[in-house]
CSV table of C-alpha atoms in Angstrom, one decimal:
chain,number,residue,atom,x,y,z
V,53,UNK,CA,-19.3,4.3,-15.0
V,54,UNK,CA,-17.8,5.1,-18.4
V,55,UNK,CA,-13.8,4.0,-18.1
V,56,UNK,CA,-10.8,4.5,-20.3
V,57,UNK,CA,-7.6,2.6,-20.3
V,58,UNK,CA,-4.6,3.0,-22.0
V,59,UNK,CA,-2.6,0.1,-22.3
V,60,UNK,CA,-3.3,-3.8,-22.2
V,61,UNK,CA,0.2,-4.9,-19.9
V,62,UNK,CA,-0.3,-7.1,-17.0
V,63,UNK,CA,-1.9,-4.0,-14.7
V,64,UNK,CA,-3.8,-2.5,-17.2
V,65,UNK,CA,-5.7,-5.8,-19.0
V,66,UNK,CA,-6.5,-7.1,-15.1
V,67,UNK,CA,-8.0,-3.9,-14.5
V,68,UNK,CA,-10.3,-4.5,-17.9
V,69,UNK,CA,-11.3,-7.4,-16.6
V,70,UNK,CA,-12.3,-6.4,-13.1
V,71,UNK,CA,-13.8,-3.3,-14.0
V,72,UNK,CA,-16.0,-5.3,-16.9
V,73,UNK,CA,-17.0,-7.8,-14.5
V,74,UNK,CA,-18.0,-5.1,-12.0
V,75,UNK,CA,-20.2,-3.8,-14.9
V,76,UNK,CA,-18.4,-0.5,-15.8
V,77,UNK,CA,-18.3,0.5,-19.5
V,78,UNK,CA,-14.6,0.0,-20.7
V,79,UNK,CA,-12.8,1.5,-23.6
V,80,UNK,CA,-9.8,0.2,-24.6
V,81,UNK,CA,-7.0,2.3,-26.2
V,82,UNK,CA,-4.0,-0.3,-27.3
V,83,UNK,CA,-1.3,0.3,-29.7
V,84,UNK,CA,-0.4,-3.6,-30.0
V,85,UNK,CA,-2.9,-5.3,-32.4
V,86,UNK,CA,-2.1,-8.9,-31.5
V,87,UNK,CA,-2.8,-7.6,-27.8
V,88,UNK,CA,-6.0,-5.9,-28.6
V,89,UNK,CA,-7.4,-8.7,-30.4
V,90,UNK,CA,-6.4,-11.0,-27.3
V,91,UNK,CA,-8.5,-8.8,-25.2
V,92,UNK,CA,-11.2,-8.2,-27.6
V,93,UNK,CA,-11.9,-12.1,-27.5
V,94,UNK,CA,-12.1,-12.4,-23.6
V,95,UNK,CA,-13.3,-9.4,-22.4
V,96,UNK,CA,-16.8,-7.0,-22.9
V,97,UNK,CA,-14.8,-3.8,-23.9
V,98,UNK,CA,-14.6,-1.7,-26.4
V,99,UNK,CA,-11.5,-2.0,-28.4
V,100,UNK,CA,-9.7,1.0,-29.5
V,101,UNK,CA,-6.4,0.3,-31.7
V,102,UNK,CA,-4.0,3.2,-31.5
V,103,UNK,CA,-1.4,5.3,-29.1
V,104,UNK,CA,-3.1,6.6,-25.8
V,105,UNK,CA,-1.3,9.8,-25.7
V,106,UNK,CA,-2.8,11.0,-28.9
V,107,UNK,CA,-5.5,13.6,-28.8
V,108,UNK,CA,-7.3,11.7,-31.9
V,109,UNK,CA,-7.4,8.6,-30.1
V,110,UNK,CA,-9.0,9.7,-27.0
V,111,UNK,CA,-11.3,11.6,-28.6
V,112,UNK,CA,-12.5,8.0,-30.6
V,113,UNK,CA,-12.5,6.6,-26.8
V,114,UNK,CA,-15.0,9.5,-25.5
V,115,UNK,CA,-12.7,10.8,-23.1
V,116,UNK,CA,-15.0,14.1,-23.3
V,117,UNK,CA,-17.6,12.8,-20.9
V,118,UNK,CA,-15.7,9.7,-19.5
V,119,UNK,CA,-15.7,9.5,-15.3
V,120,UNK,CA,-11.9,8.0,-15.6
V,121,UNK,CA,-8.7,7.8,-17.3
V,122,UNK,CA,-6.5,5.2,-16.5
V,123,UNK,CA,-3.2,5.6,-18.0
V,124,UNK,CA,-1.7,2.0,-17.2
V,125,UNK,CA,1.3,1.1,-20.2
V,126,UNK,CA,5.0,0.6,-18.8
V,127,UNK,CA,6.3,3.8,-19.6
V,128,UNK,CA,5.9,6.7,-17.3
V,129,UNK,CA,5.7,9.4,-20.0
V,130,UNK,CA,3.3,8.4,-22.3
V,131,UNK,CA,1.0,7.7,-19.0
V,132,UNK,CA,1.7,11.1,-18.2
V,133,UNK,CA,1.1,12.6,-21.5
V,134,UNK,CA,-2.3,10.8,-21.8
V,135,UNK,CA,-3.7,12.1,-18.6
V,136,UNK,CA,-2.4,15.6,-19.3
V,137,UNK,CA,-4.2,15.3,-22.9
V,138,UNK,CA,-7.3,13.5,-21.4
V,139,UNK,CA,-8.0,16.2,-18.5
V,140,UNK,CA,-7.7,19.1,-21.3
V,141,UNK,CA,-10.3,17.3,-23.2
V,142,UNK,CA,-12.7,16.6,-20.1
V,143,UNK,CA,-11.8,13.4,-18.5
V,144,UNK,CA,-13.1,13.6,-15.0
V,145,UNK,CA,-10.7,11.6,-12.9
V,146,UNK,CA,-7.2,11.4,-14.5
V,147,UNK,CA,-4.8,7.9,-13.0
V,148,UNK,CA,-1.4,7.6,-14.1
V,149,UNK,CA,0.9,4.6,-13.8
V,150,UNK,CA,4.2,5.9,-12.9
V,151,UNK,CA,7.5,3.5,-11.9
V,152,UNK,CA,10.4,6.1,-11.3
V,153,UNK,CA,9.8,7.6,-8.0
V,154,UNK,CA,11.0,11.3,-9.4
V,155,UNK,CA,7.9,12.1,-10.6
V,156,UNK,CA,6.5,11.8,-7.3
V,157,UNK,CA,8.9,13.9,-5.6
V,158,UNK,CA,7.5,17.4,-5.3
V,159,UNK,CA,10.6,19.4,-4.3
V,160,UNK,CA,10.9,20.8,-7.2
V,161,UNK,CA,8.5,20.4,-9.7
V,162,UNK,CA,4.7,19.0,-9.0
V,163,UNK,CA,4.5,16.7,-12.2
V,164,UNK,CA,1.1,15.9,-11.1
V,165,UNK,CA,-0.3,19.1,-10.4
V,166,UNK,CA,0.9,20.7,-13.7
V,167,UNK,CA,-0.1,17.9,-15.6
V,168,UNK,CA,-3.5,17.7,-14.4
V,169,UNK,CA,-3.1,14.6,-12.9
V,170,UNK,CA,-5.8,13.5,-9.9
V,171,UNK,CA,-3.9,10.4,-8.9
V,172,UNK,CA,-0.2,9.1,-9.4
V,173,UNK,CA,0.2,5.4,-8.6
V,174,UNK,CA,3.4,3.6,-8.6
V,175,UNK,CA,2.8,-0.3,-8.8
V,176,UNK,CA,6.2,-1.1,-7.5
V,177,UNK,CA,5.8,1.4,-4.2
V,178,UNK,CA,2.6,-0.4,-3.1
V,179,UNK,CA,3.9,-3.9,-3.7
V,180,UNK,CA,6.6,-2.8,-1.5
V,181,UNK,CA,4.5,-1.4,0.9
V,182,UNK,CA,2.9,-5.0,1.5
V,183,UNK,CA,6.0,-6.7,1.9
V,184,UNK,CA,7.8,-4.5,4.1
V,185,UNK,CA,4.4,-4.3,6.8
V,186,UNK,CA,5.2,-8.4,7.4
V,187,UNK,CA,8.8,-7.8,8.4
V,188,UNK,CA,8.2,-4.5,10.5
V,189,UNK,CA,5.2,-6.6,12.2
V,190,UNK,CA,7.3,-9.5,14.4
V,191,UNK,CA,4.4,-10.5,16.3
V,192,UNK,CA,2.3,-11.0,13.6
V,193,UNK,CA,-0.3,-9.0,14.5
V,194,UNK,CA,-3.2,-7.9,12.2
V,195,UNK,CA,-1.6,-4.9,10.3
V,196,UNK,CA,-3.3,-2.4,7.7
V,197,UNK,CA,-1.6,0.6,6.2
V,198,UNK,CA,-3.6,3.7,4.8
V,199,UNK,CA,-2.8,6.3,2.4
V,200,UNK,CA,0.0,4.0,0.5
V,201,UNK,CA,1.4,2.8,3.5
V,202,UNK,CA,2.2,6.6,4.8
V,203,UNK,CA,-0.3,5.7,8.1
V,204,UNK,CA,-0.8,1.8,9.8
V,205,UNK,CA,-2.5,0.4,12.0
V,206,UNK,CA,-0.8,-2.2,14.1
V,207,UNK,CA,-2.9,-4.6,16.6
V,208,UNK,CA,-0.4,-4.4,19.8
V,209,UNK,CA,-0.8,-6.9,22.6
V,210,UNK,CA,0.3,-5.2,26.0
V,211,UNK,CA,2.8,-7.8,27.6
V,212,UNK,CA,3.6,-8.0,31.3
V,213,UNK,CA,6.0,-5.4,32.4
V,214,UNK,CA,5.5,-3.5,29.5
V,215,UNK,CA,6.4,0.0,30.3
V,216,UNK,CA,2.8,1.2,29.4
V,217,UNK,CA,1.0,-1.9,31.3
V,218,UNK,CA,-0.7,-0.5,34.7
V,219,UNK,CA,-0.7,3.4,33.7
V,220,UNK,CA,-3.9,5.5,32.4
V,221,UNK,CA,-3.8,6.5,29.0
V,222,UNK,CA,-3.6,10.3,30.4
V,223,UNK,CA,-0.5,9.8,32.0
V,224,UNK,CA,0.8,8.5,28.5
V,225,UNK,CA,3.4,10.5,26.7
V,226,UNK,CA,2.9,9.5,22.6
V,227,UNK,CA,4.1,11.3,19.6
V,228,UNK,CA,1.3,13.8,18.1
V,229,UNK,CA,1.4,11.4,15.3
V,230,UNK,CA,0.4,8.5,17.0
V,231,UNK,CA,-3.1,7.8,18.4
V,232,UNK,CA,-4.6,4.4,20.4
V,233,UNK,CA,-7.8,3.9,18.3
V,234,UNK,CA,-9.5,0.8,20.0
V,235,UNK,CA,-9.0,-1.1,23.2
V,236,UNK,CA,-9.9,-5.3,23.4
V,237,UNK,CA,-10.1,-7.0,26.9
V,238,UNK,CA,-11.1,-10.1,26.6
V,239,UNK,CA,-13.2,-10.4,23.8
V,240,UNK,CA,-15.1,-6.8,24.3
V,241,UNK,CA,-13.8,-3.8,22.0
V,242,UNK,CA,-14.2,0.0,23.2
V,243,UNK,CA,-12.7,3.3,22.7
V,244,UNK,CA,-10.5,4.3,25.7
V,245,UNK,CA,-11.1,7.2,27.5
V,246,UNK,CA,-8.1,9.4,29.4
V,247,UNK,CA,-8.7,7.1,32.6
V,248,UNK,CA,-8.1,4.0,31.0
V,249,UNK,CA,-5.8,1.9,32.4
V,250,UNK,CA,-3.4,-0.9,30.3
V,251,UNK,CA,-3.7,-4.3,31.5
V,252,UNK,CA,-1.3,-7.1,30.5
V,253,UNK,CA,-3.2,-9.4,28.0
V,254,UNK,CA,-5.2,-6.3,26.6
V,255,UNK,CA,-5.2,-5.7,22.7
V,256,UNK,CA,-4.8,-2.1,21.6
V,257,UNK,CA,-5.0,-0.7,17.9
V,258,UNK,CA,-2.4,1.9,17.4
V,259,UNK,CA,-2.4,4.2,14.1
V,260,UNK,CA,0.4,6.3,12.9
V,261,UNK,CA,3.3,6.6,11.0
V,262,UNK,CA,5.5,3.7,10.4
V,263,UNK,CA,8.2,4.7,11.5
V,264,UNK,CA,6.8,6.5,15.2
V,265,UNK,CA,5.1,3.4,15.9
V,266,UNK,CA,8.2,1.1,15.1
V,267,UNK,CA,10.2,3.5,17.9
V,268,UNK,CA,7.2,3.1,20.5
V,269,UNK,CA,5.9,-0.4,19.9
V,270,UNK,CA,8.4,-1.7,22.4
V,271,UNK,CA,6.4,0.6,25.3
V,272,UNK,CA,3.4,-1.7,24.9
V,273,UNK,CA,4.8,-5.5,24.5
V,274,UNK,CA,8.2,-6.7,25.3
V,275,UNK,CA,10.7,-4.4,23.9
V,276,UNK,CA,12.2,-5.8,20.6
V,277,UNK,CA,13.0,-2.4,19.4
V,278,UNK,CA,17.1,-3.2,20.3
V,279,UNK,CA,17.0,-6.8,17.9
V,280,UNK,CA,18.5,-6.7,14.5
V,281,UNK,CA,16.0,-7.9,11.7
V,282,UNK,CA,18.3,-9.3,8.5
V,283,UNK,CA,16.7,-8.9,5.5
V,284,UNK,CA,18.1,-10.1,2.2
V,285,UNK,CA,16.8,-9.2,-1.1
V,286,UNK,CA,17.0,-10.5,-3.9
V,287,UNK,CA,16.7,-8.3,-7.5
V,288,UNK,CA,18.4,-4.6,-7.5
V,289,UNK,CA,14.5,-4.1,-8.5
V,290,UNK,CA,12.2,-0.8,-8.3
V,291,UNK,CA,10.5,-3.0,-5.9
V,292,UNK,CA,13.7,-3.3,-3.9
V,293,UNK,CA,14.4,0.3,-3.5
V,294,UNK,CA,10.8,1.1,-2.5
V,295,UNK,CA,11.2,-1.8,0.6
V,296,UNK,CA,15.0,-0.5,1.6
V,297,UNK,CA,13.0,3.0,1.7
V,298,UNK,CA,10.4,1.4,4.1
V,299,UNK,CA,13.0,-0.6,6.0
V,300,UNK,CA,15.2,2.8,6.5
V,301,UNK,CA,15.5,1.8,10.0
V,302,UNK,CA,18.7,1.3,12.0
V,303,UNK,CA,17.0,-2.5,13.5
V,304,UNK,CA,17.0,-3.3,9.8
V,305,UNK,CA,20.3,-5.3,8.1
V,306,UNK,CA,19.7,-5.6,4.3
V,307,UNK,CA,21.5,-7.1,2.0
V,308,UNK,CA,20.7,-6.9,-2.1
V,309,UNK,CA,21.9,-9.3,-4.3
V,310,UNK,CA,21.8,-8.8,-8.1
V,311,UNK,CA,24.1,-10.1,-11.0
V,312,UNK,CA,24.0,-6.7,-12.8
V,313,UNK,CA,27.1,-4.6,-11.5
V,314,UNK,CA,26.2,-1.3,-12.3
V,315,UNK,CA,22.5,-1.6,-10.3
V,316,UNK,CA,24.9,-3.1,-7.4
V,317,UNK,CA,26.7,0.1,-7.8
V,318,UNK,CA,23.6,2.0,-8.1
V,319,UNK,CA,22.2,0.9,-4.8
V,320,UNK,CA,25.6,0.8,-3.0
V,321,UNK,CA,25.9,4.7,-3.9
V,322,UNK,CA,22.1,5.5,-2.9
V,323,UNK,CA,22.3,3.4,0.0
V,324,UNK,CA,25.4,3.3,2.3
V,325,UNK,CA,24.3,1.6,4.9
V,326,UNK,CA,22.7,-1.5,2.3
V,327,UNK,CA,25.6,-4.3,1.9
V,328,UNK,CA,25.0,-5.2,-1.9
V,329,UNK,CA,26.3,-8.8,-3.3
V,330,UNK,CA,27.1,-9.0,-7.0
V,331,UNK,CA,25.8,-12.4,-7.9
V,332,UNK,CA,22.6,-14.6,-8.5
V,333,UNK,CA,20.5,-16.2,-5.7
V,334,UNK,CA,20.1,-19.2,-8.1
V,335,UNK,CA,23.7,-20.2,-7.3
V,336,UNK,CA,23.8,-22.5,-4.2
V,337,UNK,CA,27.6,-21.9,-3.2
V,338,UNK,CA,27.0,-18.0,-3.3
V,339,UNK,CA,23.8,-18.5,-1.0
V,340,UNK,CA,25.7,-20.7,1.5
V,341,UNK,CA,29.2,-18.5,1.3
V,342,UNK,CA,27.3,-15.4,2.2
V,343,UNK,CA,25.3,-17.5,4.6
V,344,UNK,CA,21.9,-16.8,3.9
V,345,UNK,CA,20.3,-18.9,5.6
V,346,UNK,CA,21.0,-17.5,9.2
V,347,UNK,CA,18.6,-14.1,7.7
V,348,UNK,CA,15.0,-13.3,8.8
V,349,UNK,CA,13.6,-12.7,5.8
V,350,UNK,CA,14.2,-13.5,2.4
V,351,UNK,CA,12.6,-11.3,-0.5
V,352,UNK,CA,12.5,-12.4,-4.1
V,353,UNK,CA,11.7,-9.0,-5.9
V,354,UNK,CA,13.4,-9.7,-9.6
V,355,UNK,CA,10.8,-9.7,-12.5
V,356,UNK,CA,11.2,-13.4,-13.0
V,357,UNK,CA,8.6,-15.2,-11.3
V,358,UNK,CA,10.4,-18.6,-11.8
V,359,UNK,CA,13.5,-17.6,-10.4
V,360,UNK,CA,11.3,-15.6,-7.5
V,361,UNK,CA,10.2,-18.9,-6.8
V,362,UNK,CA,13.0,-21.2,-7.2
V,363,UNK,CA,15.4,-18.7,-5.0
V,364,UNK,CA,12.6,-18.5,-2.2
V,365,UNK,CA,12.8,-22.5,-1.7
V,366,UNK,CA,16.5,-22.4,-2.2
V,367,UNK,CA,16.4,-19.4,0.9
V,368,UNK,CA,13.5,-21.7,3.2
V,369,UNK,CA,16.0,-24.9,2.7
V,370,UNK,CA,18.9,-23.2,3.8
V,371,UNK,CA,17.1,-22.2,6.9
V,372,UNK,CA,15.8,-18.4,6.3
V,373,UNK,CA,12.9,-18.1,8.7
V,374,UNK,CA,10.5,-16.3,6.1
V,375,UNK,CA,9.7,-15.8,2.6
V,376,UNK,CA,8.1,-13.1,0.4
V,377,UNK,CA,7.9,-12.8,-3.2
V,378,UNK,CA,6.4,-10.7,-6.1
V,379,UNK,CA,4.5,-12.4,-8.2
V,380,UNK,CA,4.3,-10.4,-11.7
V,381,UNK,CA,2.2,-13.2,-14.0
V,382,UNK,CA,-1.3,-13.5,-13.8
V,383,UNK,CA,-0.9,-17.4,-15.0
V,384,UNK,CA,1.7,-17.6,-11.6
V,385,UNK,CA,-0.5,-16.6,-8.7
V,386,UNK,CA,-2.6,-19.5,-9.2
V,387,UNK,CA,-0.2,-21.8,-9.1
V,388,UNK,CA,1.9,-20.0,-6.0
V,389,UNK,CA,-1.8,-20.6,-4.4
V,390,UNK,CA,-1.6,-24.1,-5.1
V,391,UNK,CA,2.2,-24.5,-3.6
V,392,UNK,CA,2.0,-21.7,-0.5
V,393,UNK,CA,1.2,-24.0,2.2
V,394,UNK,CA,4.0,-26.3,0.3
V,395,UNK,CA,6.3,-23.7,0.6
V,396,UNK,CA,5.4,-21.6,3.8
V,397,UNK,CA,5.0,-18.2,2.5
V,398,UNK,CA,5.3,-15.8,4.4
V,399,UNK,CA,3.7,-12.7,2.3
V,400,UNK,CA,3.5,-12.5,-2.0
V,401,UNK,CA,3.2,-9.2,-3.4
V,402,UNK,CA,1.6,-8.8,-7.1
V,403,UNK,CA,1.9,-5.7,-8.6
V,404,UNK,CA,-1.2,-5.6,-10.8
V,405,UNK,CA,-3.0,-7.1,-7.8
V,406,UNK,CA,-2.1,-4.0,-5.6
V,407,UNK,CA,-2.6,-1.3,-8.1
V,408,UNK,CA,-6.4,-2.4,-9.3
V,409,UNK,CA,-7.0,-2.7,-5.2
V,410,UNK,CA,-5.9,1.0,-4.9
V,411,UNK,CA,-7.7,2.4,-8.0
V,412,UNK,CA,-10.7,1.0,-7.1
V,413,UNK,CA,-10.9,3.0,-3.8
V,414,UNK,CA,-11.7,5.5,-6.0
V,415,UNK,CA,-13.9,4.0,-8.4
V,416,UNK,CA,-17.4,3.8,-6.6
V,417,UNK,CA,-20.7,5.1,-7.2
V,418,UNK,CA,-20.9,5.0,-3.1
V,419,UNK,CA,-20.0,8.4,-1.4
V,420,UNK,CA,-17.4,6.0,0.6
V,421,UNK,CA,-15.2,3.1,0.4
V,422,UNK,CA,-14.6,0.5,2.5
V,423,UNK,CA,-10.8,-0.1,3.0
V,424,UNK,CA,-10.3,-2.9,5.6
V,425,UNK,CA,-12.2,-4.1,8.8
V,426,UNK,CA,-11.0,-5.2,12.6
V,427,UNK,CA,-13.1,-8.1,14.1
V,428,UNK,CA,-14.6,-10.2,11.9
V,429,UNK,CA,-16.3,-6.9,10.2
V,430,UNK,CA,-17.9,-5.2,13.3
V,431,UNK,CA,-15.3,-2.5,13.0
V,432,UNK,CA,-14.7,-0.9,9.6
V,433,UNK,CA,-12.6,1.2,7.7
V,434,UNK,CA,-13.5,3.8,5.5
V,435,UNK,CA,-12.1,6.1,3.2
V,436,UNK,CA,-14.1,9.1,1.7
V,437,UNK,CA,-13.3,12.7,0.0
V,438,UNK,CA,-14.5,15.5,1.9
V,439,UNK,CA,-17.4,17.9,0.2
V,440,UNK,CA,-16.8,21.4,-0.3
V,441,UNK,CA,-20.9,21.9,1.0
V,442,UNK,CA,-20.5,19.0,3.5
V,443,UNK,CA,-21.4,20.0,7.5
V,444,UNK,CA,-18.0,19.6,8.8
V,445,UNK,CA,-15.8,21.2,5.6
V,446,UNK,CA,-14.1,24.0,7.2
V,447,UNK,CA,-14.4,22.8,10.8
V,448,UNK,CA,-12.0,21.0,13.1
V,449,UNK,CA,-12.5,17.5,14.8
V,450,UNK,CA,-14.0,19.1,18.2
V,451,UNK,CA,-16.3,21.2,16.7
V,452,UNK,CA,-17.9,17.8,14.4
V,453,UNK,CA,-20.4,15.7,16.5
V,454,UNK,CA,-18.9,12.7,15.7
V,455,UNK,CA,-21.3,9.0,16.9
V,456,UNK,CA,-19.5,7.6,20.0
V,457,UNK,CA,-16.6,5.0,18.5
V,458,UNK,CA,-16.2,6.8,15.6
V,459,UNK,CA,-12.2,7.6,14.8
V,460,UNK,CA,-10.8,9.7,12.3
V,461,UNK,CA,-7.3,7.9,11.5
V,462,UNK,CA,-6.1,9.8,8.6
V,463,UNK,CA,-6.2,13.1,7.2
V,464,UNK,CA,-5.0,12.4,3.6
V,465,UNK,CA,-3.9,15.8,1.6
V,466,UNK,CA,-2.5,16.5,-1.9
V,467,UNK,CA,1.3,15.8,-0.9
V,468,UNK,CA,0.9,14.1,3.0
V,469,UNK,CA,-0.8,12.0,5.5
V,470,UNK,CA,-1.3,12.5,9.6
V,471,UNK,CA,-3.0,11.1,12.1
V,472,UNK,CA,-5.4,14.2,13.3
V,473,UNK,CA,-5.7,15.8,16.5
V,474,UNK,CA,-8.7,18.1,17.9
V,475,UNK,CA,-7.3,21.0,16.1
V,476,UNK,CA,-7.1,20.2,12.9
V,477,UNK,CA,-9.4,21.1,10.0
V,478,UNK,CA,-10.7,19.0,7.3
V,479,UNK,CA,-10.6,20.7,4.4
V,480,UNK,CA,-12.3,20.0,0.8
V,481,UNK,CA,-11.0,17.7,-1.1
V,482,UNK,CA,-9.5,16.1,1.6
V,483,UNK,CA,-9.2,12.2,2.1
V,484,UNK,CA,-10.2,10.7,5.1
V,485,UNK,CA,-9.7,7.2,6.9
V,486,UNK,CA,-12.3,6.9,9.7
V,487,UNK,CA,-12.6,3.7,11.7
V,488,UNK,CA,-16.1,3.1,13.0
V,489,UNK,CA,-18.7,0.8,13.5
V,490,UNK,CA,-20.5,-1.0,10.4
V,491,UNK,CA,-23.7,0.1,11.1
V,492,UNK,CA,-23.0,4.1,11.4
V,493,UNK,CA,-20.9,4.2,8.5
V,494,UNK,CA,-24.2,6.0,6.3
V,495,UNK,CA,-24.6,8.1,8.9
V,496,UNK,CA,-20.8,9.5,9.5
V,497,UNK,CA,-20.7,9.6,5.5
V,498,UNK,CA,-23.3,12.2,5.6
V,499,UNK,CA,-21.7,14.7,7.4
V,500,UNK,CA,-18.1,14.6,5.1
V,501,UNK,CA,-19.8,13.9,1.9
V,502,UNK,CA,-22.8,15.2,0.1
């Protein structure tokens, strides 16, 4: 496929180099001639030196006929600004980079429906979302989330006395946004039926929103919905507002701790309930005054990787039970590979990791994309975009003849996600996550895609 990127940062020179390696033709656009040059050595791209928003520029790249525009510098506008320019001149498939979570807020103006944007991505939302789903997740359970972390999927393992254990699934009172996907007993996977019955021991898959299945995960295993979770963050980050957002819950204590004043004041003001510390983690006697060491988790979300690093083994001496950290340097996940076991980490999070994982979803010359799997592979997720001519456009779950085991998780739109019930309609354009298994993915893909 014919690709164009603006900008050469961390994100958008990793994407360069996985899309070239995946054989895609890439076009460059960089204003920074020392970068370009770096890139031009290392990587098979075409080089383009100039600004990305400019008209002229794209033009040179061949945005006319190009099948994607990734818009990938560290400022929001000019991202915007290319993609609006690029669609205008017939770019197929528009991606901004965005950081400042307004221009994803759609209450009162849809930045990226009236800037003919197809896709918004914020790197620091979707780092979040994978270091939030480890402290939500106490029994460490396998845990996938969908649609940028607006639908999961949580393995659930019922316990004895569990409130659910012994009664059939029809009998079952769930929120319409939850759904039990699979049932393991033993080492034998199936769809339930209504007359399923729980059994202590069994392994459910549960998809939803985060927040519905947080309030009912202590129906299925023993009930740790009542026990505080301290969390302690360190760096008043973009990072660290996305994981207070995804930690909104009432089970969650966080603590921020930053040396800048007015971003303490910032996130004391946007968050009352958050207790914010006006220091640095690198200072032992501030860790050990405010006691660190009794939290759950520690979270090292500043943009320093060093002092990400140095803080999380500060935290795991001082007793903290778990460790996460974002990792923004490509030359620092090696080494953190090298060191995890050394330093028992919990999760790492790297925001040009995350973001090429989510925008290529969308690159594929497939008619679906596999997102994630359950069982060493048997199961399978997939995500597709619904046909306008497809079989089932226009029609609602009941009326598609769906293969036995086949589960339609997600319902992704323009501005939501929801787990699906038998009356909803898939509509064109939508995004779907169906769980199924591997060897009837062609044939589901069929009737959504043509």
């Amino acid at each position: 496929m014919k690709i164009i990127v603006v900008g050469a940062g961390d994100v958008g020179h990793y994407l360069c180099q996985v899309l070239s390696d995946e054989g895609h033709s890439i076009t460059l656009i960089e204003s920074d001639a020392q970068r370009a040059d770096e890139i031009e050595e290392n990587i098979d791209a075409r080089i383009i030196r100039g600004n990305g928003a400019s008209a002229k520029f794209l033009s040179m790249a061949g945005v006319a006929d190009c099948d994607y525009l990734l818009a990938m510098t560290a400022f929001d506008q000019l991202n915007i600004v290319a993609c609006a320019i690029g669609k205008q001149l017939g770019a197929k498939t528009t991606i901004a980079r965005v950081h400042d979570q307004v221009y994803g807020d759609n209450s009162l103006f849809n930045y990226q429906k009236n800037f003919g944007i197809d896709i918004l991505i914020n790197p620091e939302a979707l780092t979040a979302v994978e270091l939030a789903k480890h402290v939500r997740n106490p029994e460490r359970m396998a845990i996938e989330e969908f649609a940028r972390g607006q639908i999961e999927l949580q393995e659930i393992e019922i316990t004895e006395g569990a409130r659910y254990a012994g009664i059939p699934l029809r009998d079952i009172k769930l929120d319409s946004s939850i759904r039990i996907g699979y049932v393991q007993r033993n080492d034998v996977m199936y769809v339930p039926t209504a007359d399923t019955v729980l059994k202590p021991n069994d392994k459910i898959t549960v998809i939803g929103a985060p927040e519905q299945l947080l309030k009912y995960r202590g129906y299925f295993s023993a009930d740790k919905s009542a026990e505080s979770v301290r969390v302690v963050l360190n760096g008043a980050t973009e990072t660290a507002i996305s994981v207070i957002r995804r930690l909104s819950n009432y089970r969650f204590k966080i603590r921020v701790i930053d040396p800048d004043l007015n971003k303490c004041k910032e996130i004391a003001e946007q968050f009352p309930n958050v207790t914010v510390i006006n220091g640095s983690a690198t200072s032992l006697r501030l860790m050990e005054e405010e006691q660190i060491g009794s939290a759950d988790y520690f979270i090292a979300c500043t943009k320093d990787d060093e002092e990400n690093v140095m803080t999380c083994l500060q935290a795991k001496k001082l007793g903290v039970k778990y460790i996460e950290l974002v990792i923004n340097k490509t030359d620092y996940e090696q080494v953190l590979q090298n060191i995890s076991g050394f330093l028992n980490i919990t999760a790492d999070a790297s925001p040009r990791r995350v973001t090429a994982s989510e925008i290529k979803k969308y690159i594929t010359d497939k008619n679906f994309t596999i997102v994630g799997a359950l069982k060493g592979g048997i199961i399978e997720f997939v995500e597709l975009k619904v046909s306008a001519d497809s079989q089932a456009c226009g029609k609602t779950l009941r009326d598609i003849n769906l293969p036995t085991g086949c589960i339609i998780a997600a319902i992704v739109s323009e501005n939501s996600a929801k787990v699906p019930g038998a009356t909803d309609v898939i509509n064109a354009d939508d995004r779907l996550i169906i769980i199924l298994e591997k060897e009837k993915i062609k044939e589901v893909a069929k009737l959504f895609v043509r």
